[in-house]
Amino acid sequence: MAALQTASKHMRAPRQAASKGSRRELARALVGALALAGLVACGSGGAPNVAAPRPQSGPESTQSNEPARAKRHMIAAANPLAAEAGLEILREGGSALDAAIAAQMVLNLVEPQSSGIGGGGFLVHFSEASGDIVAYDGRETAPATATPDRFVDANGEAMPFFDAVVGGLSVGVPGLLRMLEAAHRNHGKLPWRRLFEPAIGLAENGFSISARLHTSIAADTHLGTFDAARAYFFTPAGEAKAAGTTLVNRPFAETLRTIAEEGAGAFYAGEIARDIVRTVRGAARHPSDMTEDDLAAYEAKARAPLCLPYRFWLVCGMPPPTSGAIATLQTLGILQEFDLGALKPDSARAVHLIAEASRLAFADRDTFVADSDFVPVPVAALLDPRYLVERAKAISPDRSMGRAAPGDVLAQSGLAAGAESERGISTTHLSVVDAGGNTLALTSSIEGTFGSRLMVRGFLLNNQLTDFSFLPERDGAPVANRVEGGKRPRSSMAPTIVFDGSGRPVLVVGSPGGPSIIGFVVKTLIGVLDWGRNIQEAVAAAHFVNRNGATDLELGTPIEALKPELEALGHEVTLRVLSSGLHAIAITEDGLLGGADPRREGRALGD
Ligand code: GLU
């Protein structure tokens, strides 16, 4: 418990004793689960080989799909300036966590549409020295006075999605800084204040607006209607500032300097907190009920990671309030019943099986997963290998099952599945491995592009509360993910670390993408673990996603060609832009291999 004993008073200790995994527990869990070979098919009838093969650079590497390479340390993040800030910290002897904080603060500045201190996130951290893995929850909370009808209109209908997004009502109490501060107490090496210097320097001296940021500003019809955002992102003539324009953000530099000197407490009480509350309560559209007490009461939480064996590996991720790991692990657990390695990568047969497994996982996710501090989430039942073997029996290799139903065993819960809206895709993911072998995955978010569009002191406030189900009931049954005061909205973020049979991390990955995150992460894991792709190839490979509806194939990629074959198997197929931002690191015998999503502007950098 050493790591947790040093946690701040704002980090509530988890309830169960098994609050974190240890290397020994992980290895034991893997060996134990593999020993149940009849239950968890691992492909061989004999004694399982727990000395798992480590992911290798695949034979089919091409120049453009070459991973970044390093021996000592590496960071993969969504913007080159952020990756550089992280690398600077790693070179100074900073820990993975130190590098993540420095990179995150730069991302807040240079990729403001996606994440920042006005939002929240989830962080999975593996400590090499202790073998501990801790899942940190910095998810936003609803104000204490929030009620289930928050997003219900006067006619009892769900508010139109974007109507709810923009303005004060959607803003959750930000959790990112409390989470990073708590993690820094446990895993930081360099002083907290040092980690803010790269972002403060860039905010004061200016940075160049990237092509992606420009496109996001230009495409947004709401941003320019808010004074603070208009003044910062638009020219006086009302045009989106061009790519390449130098942007200076003195208020943000000032905010960061205060937090650097005084700690996260300076954000949660005092002038910054007052300004946040004044901004959301005074919003011209949908004023919020958030109070300074809500900010002062915010707690990040250390939670037990969720881990499940997948063939030779143990895959670990973030428990509720995100559905990320539950759905990822369920999909993989179901797919263990099929020998994906024997199928041609990205073939119709393989995509069919993965889509069907994903349907089953989404049927459970939609019904049962929400903030487990408010709703009993049957996590153990959902991840029971015997249950997943049963679920796998619903999959036919020749015919799609169509819409999947939630599992029978669980159907007694009396819960109804909440509806999920299509949304603007934002969020960011970074992965880090330091010279000491500490490994972390951080996915953070202000939810939609530019969040609520409300800006205060140089940063944007999230719209994370629109991740709640807008309707609290369906057909008279309560929806698990309904709004409640103090509750955290269900997420899909899936920061993930994969371990080999001896408990060593071999892969770290995550992505933005809303509910499609789960499909992006599953595709990347299967690419490396089953198909031997190198990490860059696995990240870049065309996406296919099923959220228990149509099978989405990534528009403009070779995978579109599968449409007729999948339709012949009974899938409804849509071709869609699937905007991921996968940033991943494979830890191999040849050193660290980094993958940065070609769909974004990121880099993997290391030495
Ligand atoms: N708010 C979403 C979630 O927590 C993430 C949004 C995105 O990835 O664009 O699942």
PDB file of C-alpha atoms in Angstrom, residues 143 145-146 150-151 159 163-171 226 276-291 452 454 465:
ATOM      1  CA  PRO A 143     -22.266  19.415  -9.318  1.00  0.00           C
ATOM      2  CA  THR A 145     -27.128  19.711  -6.895  1.00  0.00           C
ATOM      3  CA  ALA A 146     -27.384  18.021 -10.318  1.00  0.00           C
ATOM      4  CA  ARG A 150     -30.538  17.852 -16.181  1.00  0.00           C
ATOM      5  CA  PHE A 151     -30.699  17.257 -19.931  1.00  0.00           C
ATOM      6  CA  MET A 159     -32.362  17.950 -25.184  1.00  0.00           C
ATOM      7  CA  ASP A 163     -27.791  22.347 -27.475  1.00  0.00           C
ATOM      8  CA  ALA A 164     -26.731  20.678 -24.224  1.00  0.00           C
ATOM      9  CA  VAL A 165     -23.007  20.683 -25.027  1.00  0.00           C
ATOM     10  CA  VAL A 166     -22.531  24.403 -25.481  1.00  0.00           C
ATOM     11  CA  GLY A 167     -22.682  26.592 -22.367  1.00  0.00           C
ATOM     12  CA  GLY A 168     -22.611  26.014 -18.626  1.00  0.00           C
ATOM     13  CA  LEU A 169     -24.819  22.982 -17.975  1.00  0.00           C
ATOM     14  CA  SER A 170     -22.481  20.424 -19.531  1.00  0.00           C
ATOM     15  CA  VAL A 171     -19.426  21.463 -17.505  1.00  0.00           C
ATOM     16  CA  PHE A 226     -18.282  33.177 -26.952  1.00  0.00           C
ATOM     17  CA  ILE A 276     -14.589  29.007 -13.119  1.00  0.00           C
ATOM     18  CA  VAL A 277     -17.776  29.143 -11.067  1.00  0.00           C
ATOM     19  CA  ARG A 278     -18.556  32.694 -12.204  1.00  0.00           C
ATOM     20  CA  THR A 279     -18.085  31.640 -15.847  1.00  0.00           C
ATOM     21  CA  VAL A 280     -20.319  28.561 -15.749  1.00  0.00           C
ATOM     22  CA  ARG A 281     -23.021  30.141 -13.586  1.00  0.00           C
ATOM     23  CA  GLY A 282     -22.985  33.293 -15.664  1.00  0.00           C
ATOM     24  CA  ALA A 283     -23.054  31.497 -19.042  1.00  0.00           C
ATOM     25  CA  ALA A 284     -25.523  33.134 -21.412  1.00  0.00           C
ATOM     26  CA  ARG A 285     -26.538  29.645 -22.557  1.00  0.00           C
ATOM     27  CA  HIS A 286     -27.648  27.113 -19.954  1.00  0.00           C
ATOM     28  CA  PRO A 287     -26.145  28.602 -16.779  1.00  0.00           C
ATOM     29  CA  SER A 288     -24.770  25.959 -14.402  1.00  0.00           C
ATOM     30  CA  ASP A 289     -25.489  25.234 -10.750  1.00  0.00           C
ATOM     31  CA  MET A 290     -21.803  24.503  -9.973  1.00  0.00           C
ATOM     32  CA  THR A 291     -20.483  26.055  -6.771  1.00  0.00           C
ATOM     33  CA  SER A 452     -18.336  23.670 -23.568  1.00  0.00           C
ATOM     34  CA  LEU A 454     -16.443  28.450 -22.230  1.00  0.00           C
ATOM     35  CA  LEU A 465     -21.533  15.891 -18.378  1.00  0.00           C
TER      36      LEU A 465
END
